[in-house]
Backbone as a ProteinNet text record, in pm:
[ID]
protein_1_A
[PRIMARY]
LAAGGPWSVEDILKEDEEQDRVPLQKLQLLGESEELRGLLLNPHLRQLLLTIDQAEDKSSLMKQYMQEPLFVEFADCCLRIVEPPEKENILPQ
[TERTIARY]
-16.8	-109.9	-133.7	-234.5	-212.8	-294.9	-234.2	-282.4	-437.6	-544.3	-654.7	-736.7	-665.6	-724.1	-803.6	-869.8	-933.6	-852.3	-868.7	-780.1	-862.6	-792.6	-869.9	-799.9	-873.6	-803.8	-667.9	-653.5	-529.6	-412.9	-422.9	-335.5	-256	-329.4	-282.4	-244.2	-306.1	-291.9	-194.6	-63	8.8	-24.1	28.5	-47.6	-41.7	57.2	53.3	-64.7	-102.6	-217.5	-331.1	-351.7	-487.3	-602.1	-539.9	-629.2	-693.5	-636.1	-672.8	-795.5	-834.2	-927.2	-1055.6	-1146.5	-1277.1	-1375.7	-1464.6	-1562.4	-1648.1	-1667.6	-1754.1	-1882.5	-1956.8	-2087.1	-2063	-1949.9	-1921.8	-1887.9	-1798.1	-1797.9	-1921.3	-2012.1	-2126.4	-2216.7	-2186.3	-2257.7	-2213.4	-2098.9	-2042.6	-2136.9	-2155.6	-2237.6	-2395.8	-2431.2	-2556.9	-2568.3	-2454.9	-2450	-2492.5	-2583.1	-2632.1	-2537.2	-2460.2	-2364.8	-2227	-2199.5	-2071.5	-2127	-2224.5	-2257.3	-2269	-2310.6	-2320.8	-2170.4	-2073.3	-1940.7	-1870.8	-1919.9	-1853.6	-1927.3	-2014.3	-2052.5	-1952.3	-1862.7	-1769.8	-1659.8	-1646.5	-1534.4	-1409.4	-1366.6	-1250.8	-1224.1	-1308.4	-1283.9	-1254.5	-1343.3	-1344.8	-1192.1	-1145.5	-1006.5	-899.2	-923	-826.2	-816.7	-929.8	-951.1	-880.1	-916.9	-856.3	-705.2	-655.4	-503.6	-440.8	-512.7	-462.6	-469.1	-582.6	-587.9	-489.6	-435.6	-356.5	-203.7	-176.7	-28.6	40.1	168.9	261.5	286.5	292.3	339	206.8	112.3	-5.9	14.7	113.7	135.5	164.4	274	300.9	210.6	139.8	36.7	-73.3	-107.8	-215.1	-184.7	-57.9	-6.4	-35.6	-5	-16.9	-173.9	-258.1	-395.6	-461.3	-413.5	-477.6	-451.6	-395.3	-378.2	-485.6	-557.5	-680.3	-808	-869	-1006.8	-1108.7	-1121.5	-1237.2	-1188.3	-1054.9	-1025.3	-1055.7	-998.2	-1010.3	-1176.4	-1234	-1404.3	-1429.6	-1394.8	-1424	-1392.8	-1243	-1195.8	-1265	-1296.9	-1358.3	-1502.1	-1580.9	-1699.1	-1697.4	-1597.3	-1574.6	-1555.4	-1479.8	-1433.4	-1574	-1659.5	-1752.5	-1858.4	-1861.1	-1957.4	-1921	-1780.5	-1735	-1679.9	-1657.2	-1630.8	-1691.9	-1815.2	-1909.6	-1863	-1854.5	-1818.9	-1914.3	-1839.9	-1906.2	-2014.8	-2134.3	-2236.1	-2221.5	-2209.7	-2199.8	-2335.9	-2348.5	-2487.2	-2594.2	-2591.6	-2707.9	-2846.3	-2844.3	-2978.2	-2938	-3029.9	-2997.7	-3005	-2928.6	-2950.8	-3031.1
4067.4	4007.4	3873.6	3858.6	3771.8	3627.2	3528.3	3402.9	3373.1	3380.8	3325.5	3461.3	3573.7	3701.5	3770.5	3857.8	3935.2	3994.3	4015.3	4057.9	4130.7	4226.2	4298.4	4302.7	4328.5	4344.6	4407.9	4506.8	4587.5	4523.1	4420.1	4325.9	4252.7	4191.4	4122.5	4185.8	4284.5	4359.5	4463.9	4476.5	4569.1	4687.7	4792.6	4914.2	4878.9	4817.4	4785.4	4677.9	4606.1	4496.3	4561.8	4706.7	4758.2	4731.1	4738	4714.5	4588.2	4483	4350.3	4333.2	4451	4412.5	4425.1	4329.2	4316	4378.8	4470.9	4537.5	4424.8	4469.5	4382.5	4341.3	4439	4402.2	4280.3	4285	4165.6	4051.8	4052.2	3924	3868.8	3962.6	3907.5	3830.1	3853.1	3775.4	3643.9	3629.3	3456.1	3396.2	3454.1	3374.2	3349.1	3412.3	3422.8	3307.5	3280	3210.6	3038.5	3011.7	2863.4	2767.1	2818.9	2744.6	2729	2824.2	2830.3	2731.6	2741.8	2650.8	2505.8	2466.9	2349.7	2292.8	2364	2336	2318.2	2383	2363.9	2245.3	2158.8	2056.3	1940.6	1959	1854.5	1853.4	1731.3	1727.6	1731	1700	1722.3	1855.4	1934.7	2091.1	2142.5	2119.8	2161.2	2132	2027	1983	2065.4	2102	2150.3	2302.7	2364.1	2494.4	2515.9	2407.9	2407.2	2391.4	2320.3	2294.5	2450.3	2502.8	2645.8	2730.8	2721.4	2821.6	2792	2674	2634.7	2638	2657.9	2640.5	2781.7	2764.5	2870	2914.9	2854	2899.9	2895	2974.7	2971.3	2999.4	3079.5	3110	2984.7	2909.8	2801.6	2693.6	2683.5	2575.8	2625.6	2749	2802	2743.1	2779.1	2738.1	2606.6	2510.3	2356.8	2330.4	2393.6	2372.4	2411.9	2537	2552.4	2445.4	2345.6	2252.4	2142.3	2136.7	2075.9	2118.7	2033.5	2077.1	2132.6	2065.3	2103	2256.6	2270.3	2397	2488	2473.7	2555.8	2610	2515	2514.6	2598.8	2586.2	2703.4	2828.7	2826.9	2973.1	3034.9	2989	3050.1	3092.2	3007.3	3042.1	3173.9	3157.5	3306	3418.4	3412.2	3509.1	3555.9	3473.7	3512.2	3590.8	3564.5	3624.3	3777.7	3786	3902.2	4002.9	3929.7	4010.9	3958.8	3981.7	3910.1	3956.8	3874.7	3906.5	4034	4104.4	4207.7	4158.7	4217.8	4155	4230.2	4137.8	4198.2	4190.4	4302.9	4316.2	4297.8	4394.8	4372.5	4413.7	4500.9	4528	4494.3	4411	4392.5	4519.2	4533.1	4650.9	4639.5
4392.2	4386	4475.9	4548.3	4662.5	4603.1	4621.4	4563.5	4612.4	4539.6	4579.2	4613.3	4618.4	4637.8	4522.8	4549.4	4433.5	4351.4	4215.4	4115.5	4006.6	3940.3	3835.5	3700.2	3597.2	3473	3483.8	3539.7	3546.9	3600.1	3692.6	3763.7	3659.2	3524.9	3447	3299.6	3280.8	3138.3	3168.3	3068.8	3057	2955.8	2969.2	2892.9	2739.5	2684.6	2556.3	2513.5	2608.2	2586.2	2576.3	2630.9	2644.5	2532.6	2393	2313.3	2306.4	2362	2362.3	2473.1	2549.2	2665.9	2584.1	2652.9	2605.8	2709.9	2669.6	2758.4	2829.7	2961.7	3032.7	2981.2	2897.2	2856.8	2739.8	2698.8	2585.5	2644.4	2742.3	2855	2902.9	2942.7	2995.6	2890.8	2769.6	2659.9	2667.4	2703.9	2707.9	2776.3	2909.8	2996.6	2937.2	2833.6	2799.7	2666.1	2639.1	2477.9	2519.8	2452.1	2458.8	2394.3	2257.9	2210.9	2316	2367.1	2466.4	2576.3	2632.2	2757.6	2715.1	2580	2518	2526.6	2455.6	2452.8	2592.3	2710.9	2831.5	2901.9	2860.8	2904.1	2888.7	2785.3	2765.6	2866.4	2933.7	3032.7	3005.4	2865.2	2820.4	2800.1	2749.1	2736.7	2900.2	2976.2	3117.1	3177.3	3141	3206.1	3125.1	3004.3	2934.8	2995.6	3012.7	3061.6	3221.4	3281.3	3424.3	3437.4	3341.2	3307.2	3274.8	3199.2	3143.3	3254.5	3341.3	3452.8	3553.5	3578.3	3668.9	3647.8	3504.8	3440.3	3473.4	3515.8	3513.5	3386.2	3276.9	3139.9	3048.7	3072	2997	2850.9	2814.4	2679.2	2584.7	2636.4	2553.6	2541.9	2674.5	2683.2	2578.2	2569.8	2484.9	2325.9	2305.7	2163.9	2137.1	2225	2225.3	2199.2	2286.7	2278.1	2163.9	2086	1965.6	1835.9	1881.4	1779.1	1825	1934	1967.6	1913	1828.6	1751.2	1843.5	1964.8	2051	2126.6	2162.1	2215.3	2094.5	1994.8	1892.5	1846.4	1869.4	1861.7	1966.1	2104.3	2217.3	2183.5	2143.5	2122.9	2005.7	1901.8	1793	1827.8	1917.2	1976.3	2076.4	2144.7	2221.9	2112.3	2037.9	1970.4	1876	1835.3	1738.8	1850.1	1970.4	2063	2098.7	2138.7	2164.8	2056.7	1932	1810.2	1682.6	1700.5	1587.6	1449.2	1356.2	1216.7	1157.9	1084.8	1002.2	920.3	937.1	846.6	706.3	607.1	466.2	407.6	316.6	252.7	328.4	443.3	540	475.1	373.7	298.1	148.9	93.6	-43.9	-145.9	-224.1	-314.6	-433.5
[MASK]
+++++++++++++++++++++++++++++++++++++++++++++++++++++++++++++++++++++++++++++++++++++++++++++

């Protein structure tokens, strides 16, 4: 993988992580979310994301950041978009 070169999901996902893949259509919903855009206006969150992106040990840094309420809010927002909660009692009985 060339630094700064094009990459694909296959470059970073191992076979046993395949179930963690998010379909492209769902990822595109992230760009359409006003809530997520609002969160990304926060310079502190942007710095956290840049730090993760540039870190060698992303896993331990993510564990640390999951203690940060702002980062947790960002992660929860992303998850709600790509994995919406099941709607209970859609139609009243």
